[in-house]
Structure formats: C-alpha cells, structure tokens
Amino acid sequence: MIGRLMTMTAHAGRGGELAAVLLRVAERLHGFPGCEIYLISQDAADPDTVHVTEVWRDDASAQAALATPSPANDPAPADVLALLSTAPRRTGLTVLGGVGLPADDQP
C-alpha cells in the first residue's frame, strides 16, 4: 500500500469551499478500485488549510484515479487548483497499518 498526505491552502476565506470540492471528489472515489482511504480534513487552527489523507492499494490504482475523466458535473483538477493560494504540498507515505484499513491488506 502507498499513502499520500496532501496539504492545500485556499485563498483567504475559501477553505470551506475547497473542502466542499474535495469532499465531492471523495464521493466519486467511494468504491473506486484500490482506494482504501480518501479523507478530507480542515485544519482546526487555519480553516483555509485542507488536508487530504490518501491510502491506495498501489501506485497504479492512484494513477488510474487521476487518469479517470471527471463526470460532467463533478469537480475537475482545475476547479481545485483555482481555489489554491499556493501550490499543494504532497508527502509520500509508507503505509504500515492501522484502524480503517481492510484487515487483509495490512502488512
């Protein structure tokens, strides 16, 4: 399994809008093959900062999700980028296990 922590900072006062768009992306990924966790969190101290915690079965699954076209009324990557005041930060993670992962997928 692989993981990613994405940290995104919205333009001032638009963190709620960014979180809402990312929650719509998460809805689309529900049941997507290989997507184990796609969690959206808003920073309690800075609501314009939004984190996405991702766990994927493998890199191929994550890449397949990125390559899948967005349905007509769903947010596209450009919709997310338009809300950001700075480039998103991505941290690659080695997933070791924990609560919320399917038991048969844990090392």
Short mmCIF file of C-alpha atoms in Angstrom, two decimals:
data_model
loop_
_atom_site.label_atom_id
_atom_site.label_comp_id
_atom_site.label_asym_id
_atom_site.label_seq_id
_atom_site.Cartn_x
_atom_site.Cartn_y
_atom_site.Cartn_z
CA MET A 1 0.00 0.00 0.00
CA ILE A 2 1.02 3.57 -0.56
CA GLY A 3 -0.14 6.75 1.09
CA ARG A 4 -0.11 10.44 0.43
CA LEU A 5 -0.72 13.45 2.57
CA MET A 6 -1.75 16.46 0.51
CA THR A 7 -1.78 19.86 2.18
CA MET A 8 -3.60 22.62 0.34
CA THR A 9 -4.05 26.26 1.26
CA ALA A 10 -7.04 28.08 -0.18
CA HIS A 11 -7.29 31.76 -0.94
CA ALA A 12 -8.29 33.66 2.21
CA GLY A 13 -11.79 32.76 3.33
CA ARG A 14 -12.25 29.97 0.76
CA GLY A 15 -11.15 26.95 2.81
CA GLY A 16 -14.73 25.76 3.26
CA GLU A 17 -15.27 25.92 -0.49
CA LEU A 18 -12.06 23.96 -1.10
CA ALA A 19 -13.09 21.34 1.46
CA ALA A 20 -16.53 21.03 -0.17
CA VAL A 21 -15.00 20.46 -3.62
CA LEU A 22 -12.62 17.84 -2.23
CA LEU A 23 -15.49 16.09 -0.45
CA ARG A 24 -17.22 15.81 -3.83
CA VAL A 25 -14.05 14.23 -5.23
CA ALA A 26 -14.09 11.80 -2.28
CA GLU A 27 -17.69 10.83 -3.08
CA ARG A 28 -16.64 9.92 -6.61
CA LEU A 29 -13.79 7.76 -5.28
CA HIS A 30 -16.05 5.76 -2.97
CA GLY A 31 -15.73 2.21 -4.23
CA PHE A 32 -13.00 3.09 -6.76
CA PRO A 33 -10.76 0.03 -7.16
CA GLY A 34 -7.68 0.32 -4.97
CA CYS A 35 -8.81 3.37 -2.99
CA GLU A 36 -8.69 2.35 0.67
CA ILE A 37 -8.91 5.78 2.34
CA TYR A 38 -9.53 9.27 0.95
CA LEU A 39 -10.06 11.50 3.96
CA ILE A 40 -10.66 15.26 3.82
CA SER A 41 -9.77 17.32 6.91
CA GLN A 42 -9.81 21.05 7.58
CA ASP A 43 -7.13 22.48 9.86
CA ALA A 44 -8.79 23.46 13.15
CA ALA A 45 -6.41 26.42 13.63
CA ASP A 46 -6.45 27.59 9.99
CA PRO A 47 -9.68 26.77 8.12
CA ASP A 48 -8.11 27.82 4.81
CA THR A 49 -5.76 24.82 5.08
CA VAL A 50 -7.22 21.50 3.97
CA HIS A 51 -5.53 18.09 4.17
CA VAL A 52 -6.25 15.03 2.07
CA THR A 53 -5.04 11.73 3.52
CA GLU A 54 -4.96 9.01 0.88
CA VAL A 55 -4.25 5.29 1.09
CA TRP A 56 -4.12 3.26 -2.10
CA ARG A 57 -3.60 -0.44 -2.70
CA ASP A 58 -0.74 0.51 -5.04
CA ASP A 59 0.56 3.36 -7.18
CA ALA A 60 -1.23 2.01 -10.26
CA SER A 61 -4.60 2.44 -8.50
CA ALA A 62 -3.78 6.03 -7.55
CA GLN A 63 -2.67 6.80 -11.11
CA ALA A 64 -5.83 5.22 -12.54
CA ALA A 65 -7.96 7.50 -10.35
CA LEU A 66 -6.08 10.56 -11.60
CA ALA A 67 -6.47 9.46 -15.21
CA THR A 68 -10.23 8.85 -14.96
CA PRO A 69 -12.17 11.75 -16.51
CA SER A 70 -14.47 13.66 -14.17
CA PRO A 71 -18.19 13.27 -14.87
CA ALA A 72 -19.85 16.39 -16.31
CA ASN A 73 -20.99 18.00 -13.03
CA ASP A 74 -18.11 16.82 -10.83
CA PRO A 75 -15.11 18.96 -9.89
CA ALA A 76 -12.08 18.68 -12.12
CA PRO A 77 -8.46 19.22 -11.01
CA ALA A 78 -8.65 22.76 -12.42
CA ASP A 79 -11.53 23.51 -10.03
CA VAL A 80 -9.34 22.58 -7.07
CA LEU A 81 -6.30 24.48 -8.36
CA ALA A 82 -8.36 27.65 -8.89
CA LEU A 83 -9.12 27.75 -5.15
CA LEU A 84 -5.48 27.46 -4.03
CA SER A 85 -3.30 30.37 -2.96
CA THR A 86 -0.12 28.26 -3.22
CA ALA A 87 0.89 25.00 -4.86
CA PRO A 88 -0.27 21.93 -2.93
CA ARG A 89 2.32 20.08 -0.85
CA ARG A 90 2.50 16.34 -1.29
CA THR A 91 4.14 13.99 1.19
CA GLY A 92 4.58 10.35 0.17
CA LEU A 93 3.86 7.85 2.94
CA THR A 94 4.70 4.21 3.56
CA VAL A 95 1.52 2.72 4.98
CA LEU A 96 2.20 0.36 7.89
CA GLY A 97 -1.38 -0.39 9.04
CA GLY A 98 -3.97 0.91 11.46
CA VAL A 99 -7.67 1.39 12.02
CA GLY A 100 -9.82 1.80 8.92
CA LEU A 101 -7.81 -0.36 6.55
CA PRO A 102 -9.13 -3.73 5.41
CA ALA A 103 -7.57 -6.38 7.67
CA ASP A 104 -6.39 -8.49 4.74
CA ASP A 105 -4.45 -5.51 3.26
CA GLN A 106 -2.37 -4.75 6.33
CA PRO A 107 1.25 -5.91 6.46
#
